[in-house]
Coordinates of C-alpha atoms (C1' of nucleotides) in Angstrom, one line a residue:
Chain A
X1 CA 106.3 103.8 93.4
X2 CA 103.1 104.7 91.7
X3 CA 100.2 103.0 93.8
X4 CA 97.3 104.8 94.7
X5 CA 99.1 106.7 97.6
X6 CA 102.2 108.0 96.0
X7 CA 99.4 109.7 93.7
X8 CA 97.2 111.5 97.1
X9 CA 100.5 111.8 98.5
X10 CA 101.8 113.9 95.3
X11 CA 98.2 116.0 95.1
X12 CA 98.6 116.9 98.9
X13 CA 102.3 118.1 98.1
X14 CA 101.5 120.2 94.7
X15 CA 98.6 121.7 96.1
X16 CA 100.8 122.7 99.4
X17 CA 103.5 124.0 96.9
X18 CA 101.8 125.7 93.8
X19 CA 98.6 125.8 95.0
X20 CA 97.6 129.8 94.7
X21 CA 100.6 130.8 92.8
X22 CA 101.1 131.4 88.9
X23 CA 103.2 128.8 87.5
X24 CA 105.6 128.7 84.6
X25 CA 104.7 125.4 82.7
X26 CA 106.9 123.8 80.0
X27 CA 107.9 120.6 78.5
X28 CA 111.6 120.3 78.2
X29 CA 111.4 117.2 76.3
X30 CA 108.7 118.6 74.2
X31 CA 105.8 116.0 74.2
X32 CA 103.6 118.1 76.2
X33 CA 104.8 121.7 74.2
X34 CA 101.4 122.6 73.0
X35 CA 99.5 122.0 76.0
X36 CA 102.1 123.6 78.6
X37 CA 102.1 127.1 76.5
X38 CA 98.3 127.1 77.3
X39 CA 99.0 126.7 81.1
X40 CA 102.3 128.8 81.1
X41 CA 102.0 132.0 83.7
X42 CA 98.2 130.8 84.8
X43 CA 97.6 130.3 88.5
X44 CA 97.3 126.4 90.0
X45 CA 94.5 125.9 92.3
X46 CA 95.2 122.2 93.5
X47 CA 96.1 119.0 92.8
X48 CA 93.6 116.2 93.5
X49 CA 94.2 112.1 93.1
X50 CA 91.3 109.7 92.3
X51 CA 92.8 106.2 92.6
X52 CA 95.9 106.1 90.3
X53 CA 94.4 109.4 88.2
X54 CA 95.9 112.3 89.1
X55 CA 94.2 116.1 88.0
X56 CA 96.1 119.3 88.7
X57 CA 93.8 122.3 88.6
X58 CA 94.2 125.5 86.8
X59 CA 92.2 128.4 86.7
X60 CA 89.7 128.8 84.4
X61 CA 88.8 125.1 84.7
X62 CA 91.6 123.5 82.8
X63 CA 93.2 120.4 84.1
X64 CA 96.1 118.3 84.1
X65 CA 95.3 114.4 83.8
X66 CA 98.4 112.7 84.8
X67 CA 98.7 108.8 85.1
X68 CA 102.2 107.7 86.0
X69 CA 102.0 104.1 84.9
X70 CA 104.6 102.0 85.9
X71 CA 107.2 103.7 86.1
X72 CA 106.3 107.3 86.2
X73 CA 107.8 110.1 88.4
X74 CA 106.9 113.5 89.6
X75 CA 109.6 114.8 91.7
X76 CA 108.7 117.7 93.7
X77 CA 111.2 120.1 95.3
X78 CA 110.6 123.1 97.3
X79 CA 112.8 125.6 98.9
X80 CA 115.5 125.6 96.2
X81 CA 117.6 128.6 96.0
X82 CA 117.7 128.0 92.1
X83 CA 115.8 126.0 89.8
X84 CA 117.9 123.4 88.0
X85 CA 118.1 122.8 84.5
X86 CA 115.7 120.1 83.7
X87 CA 117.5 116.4 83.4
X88 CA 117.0 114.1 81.7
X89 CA 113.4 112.9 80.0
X90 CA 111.2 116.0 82.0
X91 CA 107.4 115.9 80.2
X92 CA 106.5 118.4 82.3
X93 CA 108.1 121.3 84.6
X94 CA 106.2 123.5 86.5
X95 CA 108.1 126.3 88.9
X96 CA 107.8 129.1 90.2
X97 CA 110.9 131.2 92.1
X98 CA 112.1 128.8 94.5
X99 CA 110.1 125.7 93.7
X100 CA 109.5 123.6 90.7
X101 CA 108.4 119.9 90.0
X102 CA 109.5 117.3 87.0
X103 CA 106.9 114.7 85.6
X104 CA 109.0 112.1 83.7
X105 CA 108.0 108.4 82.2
X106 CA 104.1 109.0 82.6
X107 CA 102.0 107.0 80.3
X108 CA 99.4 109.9 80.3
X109 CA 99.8 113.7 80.6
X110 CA 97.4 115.6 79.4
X111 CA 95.4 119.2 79.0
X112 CA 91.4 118.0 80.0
X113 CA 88.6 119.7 80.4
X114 CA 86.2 119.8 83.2
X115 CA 83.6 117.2 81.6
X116 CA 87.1 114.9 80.6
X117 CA 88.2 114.9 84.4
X118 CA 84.4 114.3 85.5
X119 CA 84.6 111.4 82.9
X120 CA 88.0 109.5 84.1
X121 CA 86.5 110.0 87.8
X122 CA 83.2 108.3 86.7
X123 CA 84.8 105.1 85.6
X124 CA 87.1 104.5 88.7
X125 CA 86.0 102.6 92.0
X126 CA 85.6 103.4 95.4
X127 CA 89.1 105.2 96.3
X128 CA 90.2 103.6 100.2
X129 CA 92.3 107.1 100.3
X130 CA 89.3 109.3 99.7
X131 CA 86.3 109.4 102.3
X132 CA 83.5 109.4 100.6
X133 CA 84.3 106.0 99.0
X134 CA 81.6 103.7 99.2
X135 CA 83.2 100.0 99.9
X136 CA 79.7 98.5 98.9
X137 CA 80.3 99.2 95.7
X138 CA 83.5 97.1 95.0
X139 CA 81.2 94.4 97.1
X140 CA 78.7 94.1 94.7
X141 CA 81.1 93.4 91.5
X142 CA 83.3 91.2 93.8
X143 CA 80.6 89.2 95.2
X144 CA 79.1 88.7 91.9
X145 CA 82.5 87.5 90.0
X146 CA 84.1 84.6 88.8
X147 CA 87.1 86.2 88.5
X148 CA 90.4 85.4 91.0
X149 CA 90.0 88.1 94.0
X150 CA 93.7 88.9 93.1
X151 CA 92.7 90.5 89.3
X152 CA 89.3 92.0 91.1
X153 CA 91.6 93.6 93.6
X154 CA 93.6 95.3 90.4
X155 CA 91.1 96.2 87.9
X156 CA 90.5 100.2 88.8
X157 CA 87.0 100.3 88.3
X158 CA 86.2 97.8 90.8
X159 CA 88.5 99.6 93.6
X160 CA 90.7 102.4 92.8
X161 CA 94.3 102.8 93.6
X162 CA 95.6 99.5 94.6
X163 CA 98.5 98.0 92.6
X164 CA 100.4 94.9 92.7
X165 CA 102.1 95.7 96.2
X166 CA 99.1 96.8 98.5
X167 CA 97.3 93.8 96.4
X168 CA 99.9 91.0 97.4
X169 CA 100.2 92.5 100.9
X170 CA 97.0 93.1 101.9
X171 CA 95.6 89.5 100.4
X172 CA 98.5 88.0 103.0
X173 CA 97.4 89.6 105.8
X174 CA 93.7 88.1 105.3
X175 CA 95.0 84.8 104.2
X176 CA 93.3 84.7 101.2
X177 CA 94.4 82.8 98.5
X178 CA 95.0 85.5 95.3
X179 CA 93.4 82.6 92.7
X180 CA 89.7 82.6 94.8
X181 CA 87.2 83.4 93.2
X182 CA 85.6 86.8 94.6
X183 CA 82.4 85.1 94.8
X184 CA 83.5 82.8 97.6
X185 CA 84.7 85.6 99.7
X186 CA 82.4 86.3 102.8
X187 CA 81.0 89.8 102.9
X188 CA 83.3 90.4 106.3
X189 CA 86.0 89.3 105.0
X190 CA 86.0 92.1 101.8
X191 CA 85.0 94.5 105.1
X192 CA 88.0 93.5 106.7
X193 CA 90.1 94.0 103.6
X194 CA 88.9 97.1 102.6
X195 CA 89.4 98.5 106.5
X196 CA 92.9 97.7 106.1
X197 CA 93.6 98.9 102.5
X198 CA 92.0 102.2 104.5
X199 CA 94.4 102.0 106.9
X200 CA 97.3 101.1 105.2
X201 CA 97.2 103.0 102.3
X202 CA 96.9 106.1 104.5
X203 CA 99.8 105.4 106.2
X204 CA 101.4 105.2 102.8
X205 CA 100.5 108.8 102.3
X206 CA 102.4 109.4 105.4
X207 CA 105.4 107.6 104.8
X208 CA 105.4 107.9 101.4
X209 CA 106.5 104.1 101.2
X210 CA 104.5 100.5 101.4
X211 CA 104.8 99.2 104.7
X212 CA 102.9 96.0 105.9
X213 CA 104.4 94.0 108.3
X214 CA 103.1 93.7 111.7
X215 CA 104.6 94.9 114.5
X216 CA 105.2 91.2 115.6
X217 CA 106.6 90.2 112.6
X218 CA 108.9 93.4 112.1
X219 CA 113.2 92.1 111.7
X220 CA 113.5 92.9 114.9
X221 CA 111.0 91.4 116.5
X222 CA 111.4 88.0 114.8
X223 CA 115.2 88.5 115.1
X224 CA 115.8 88.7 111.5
X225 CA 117.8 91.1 109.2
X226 CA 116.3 93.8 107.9
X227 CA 115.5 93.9 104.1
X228 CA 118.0 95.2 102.0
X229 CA 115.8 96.0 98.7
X230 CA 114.8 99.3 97.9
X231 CA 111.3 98.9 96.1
X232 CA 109.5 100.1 98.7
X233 CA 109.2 99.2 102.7
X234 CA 109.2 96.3 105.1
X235 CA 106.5 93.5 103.3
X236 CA 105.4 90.1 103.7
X237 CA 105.5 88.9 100.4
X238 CA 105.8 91.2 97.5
X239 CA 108.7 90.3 95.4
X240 CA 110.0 87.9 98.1
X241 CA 109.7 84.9 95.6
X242 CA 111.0 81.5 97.0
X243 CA 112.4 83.5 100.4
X244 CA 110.8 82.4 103.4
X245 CA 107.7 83.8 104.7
X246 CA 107.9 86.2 107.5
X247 CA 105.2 84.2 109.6
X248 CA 105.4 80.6 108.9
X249 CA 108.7 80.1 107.1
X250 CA 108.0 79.0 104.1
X251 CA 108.7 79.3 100.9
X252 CA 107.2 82.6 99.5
X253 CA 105.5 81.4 95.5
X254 CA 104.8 83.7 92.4
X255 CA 103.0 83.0 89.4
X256 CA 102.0 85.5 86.4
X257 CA 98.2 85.9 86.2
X258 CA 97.1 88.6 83.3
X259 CA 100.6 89.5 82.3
X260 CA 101.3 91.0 86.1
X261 CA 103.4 89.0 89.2
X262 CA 101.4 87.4 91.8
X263 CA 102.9 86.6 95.2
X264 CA 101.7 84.7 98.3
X265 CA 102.3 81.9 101.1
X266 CA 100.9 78.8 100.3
X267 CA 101.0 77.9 103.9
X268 CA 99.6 81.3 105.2
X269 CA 97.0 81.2 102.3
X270 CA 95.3 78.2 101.5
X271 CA 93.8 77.8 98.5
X272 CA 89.9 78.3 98.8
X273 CA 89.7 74.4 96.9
X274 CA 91.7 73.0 100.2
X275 CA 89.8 75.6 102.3
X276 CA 86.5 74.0 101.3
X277 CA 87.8 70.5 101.7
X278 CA 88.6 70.8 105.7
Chain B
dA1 C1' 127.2 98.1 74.9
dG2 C1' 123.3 95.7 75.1
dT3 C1' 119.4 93.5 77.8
dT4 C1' 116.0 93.2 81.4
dG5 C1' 112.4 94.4 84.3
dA6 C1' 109.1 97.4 87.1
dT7 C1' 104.4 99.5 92.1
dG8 C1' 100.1 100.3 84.8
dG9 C1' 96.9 100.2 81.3
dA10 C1' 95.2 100.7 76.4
dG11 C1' 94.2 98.6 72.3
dA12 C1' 94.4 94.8 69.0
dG13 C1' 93.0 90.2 67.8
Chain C
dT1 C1' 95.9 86.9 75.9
dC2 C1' 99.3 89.3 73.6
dT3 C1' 101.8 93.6 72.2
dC4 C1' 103.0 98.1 72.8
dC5 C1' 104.1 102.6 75.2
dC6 C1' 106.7 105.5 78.5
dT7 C1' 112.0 105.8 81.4
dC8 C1' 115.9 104.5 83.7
dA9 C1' 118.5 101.6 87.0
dA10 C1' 120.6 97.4 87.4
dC11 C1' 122.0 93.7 85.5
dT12 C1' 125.0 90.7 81.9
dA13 C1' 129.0 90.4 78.8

DNA sequence: AGTTGATGGAGAG
DNA sequence: TCTCCCTCAACTA
């Protein structure tokens, strides 16, 4: 579930894990070969996520740029009594006695240098997971834009670290249509939005799931079933495509907009053309 | 056994 | 805007 939380959530655990220890580094399958023999019996410092960009520190400034994409995994296990032979596609292993960690399906995974990390972290957005994230920044290329609020919301160097579930979610919970322009949005409602991505997102790093529903609207309050799906936690509309809306009933629409699935309410979320008509 | 789709993004045209 | 890449589970047949 690689949104920008699964990625702090993973830099938390790898830093809690390795961090301090000499690591054995390899790449079963073999695409990252070269690079692991560099790392292999070095000490990991920490692990540290920007948005979606994930760098694991090793001494003597090297670092590992990981990007999971969309369908990336790094699966973490501690307290093993013996490490497993890798399965399956692994990029990369690290372990040490009684731990180890497999990185599998990542679009990028790479050996960087200092300047390379400083240069990945220069093009990304404010982070809502990090807190020195300046909101003000997305603001002025939202406020300027043309473009739909629901691509602005996506595109990692306005805001870094939302994907298509916190985007669908967190646009339903302001009632904002994903097409409207982000020109047309008031400067307290992008407050509003980004206090919640804040919020949420952090709770994310707790849960380690995507959770958005309000306690009001939860199965059991509204006396519903729970879902049954497994792509993350309880939402409002995320992949809920012609299923009825948690809130007003109706039917939950999707639509493609720049090769990725939109979802909303048309009820909940006006468009900003009927919006201005009232 | 083969096809599809997914929480992402780069590069071509 | 389209195509491609990475992996694998869940479909269809």
């Amino acid at each position: 579930m690689p949104e920008g939380h699964t990625l702090h959530r993973l830099a938390g655990e790898l830093t809690t894990v390795f961090g301090g220890h000499q690591v054995q580094v390899g790449s079963p399958q073999g695409r990252f070969a070269d690079s692991a023999a560099h790392l292999d019996g070095t000490r990991l410092l920490d692990a540290e996520a920007w948005g979606k960009q994930l760098f694991v520190r090793f001494e003597g400034e090297r670092f590992v740029h990981v990007h999971l994409g969309l369908y990336g995994t790094f699966e973490v296990r501690a307290d093993v009594p013996e490490i497993p032979l890798p399965i399956g596609q692994v990029r990369l292993r690290l372990a040490r006695p009684g731990a180890y960690g497999d990185l599998r399906g990542a679009t990028t995974c790479a050996l960087v240098t200092a300047a390379e990390r400083a240069a990945v972290v220069a093009k990304a957005g404010p982070d809502p997971l990090r807190a020195d994230a300046d909101p003000d920044r997305a603001w002025a290329r939202i406020s300027r834009s043309s473009a739909p609020i629901g691509t602005l919301l996506m595109d990692q160097t306005v805001l870094a670290g939302v994907g298509n579930v916190y985007r669908a979610e967190v646009l339903f919970r302001h009632r904002i249509h994903p097409l409207r322009p982000g020109r047309t949005l008031r400067v307290s409602q992008w407050r509003a939005i980004w206090d919640d991505l804040v919020v949420l997102m952090a709770e994310g790093v707790r849960s380690g799931r995507i959770d958005t529903v309000r306690p009001e609207h939860t199965p059991e309050a509204m006396g519903r079933a729970p879902r049954v799906d497994d792509h993350g936690g309880e939402v409002y509309v995320y992949r809920r495509t012609g299923q009825p809306c948690h809130v007003c009933g109706g039917a939950v629409r999707t639509e493609v907009l720049g090769g990725r699935n939109l979802f909303w309410c048309p009820r909940c979320q006006p468009t900003f053309r009927s919006r201005a008509a009232r």
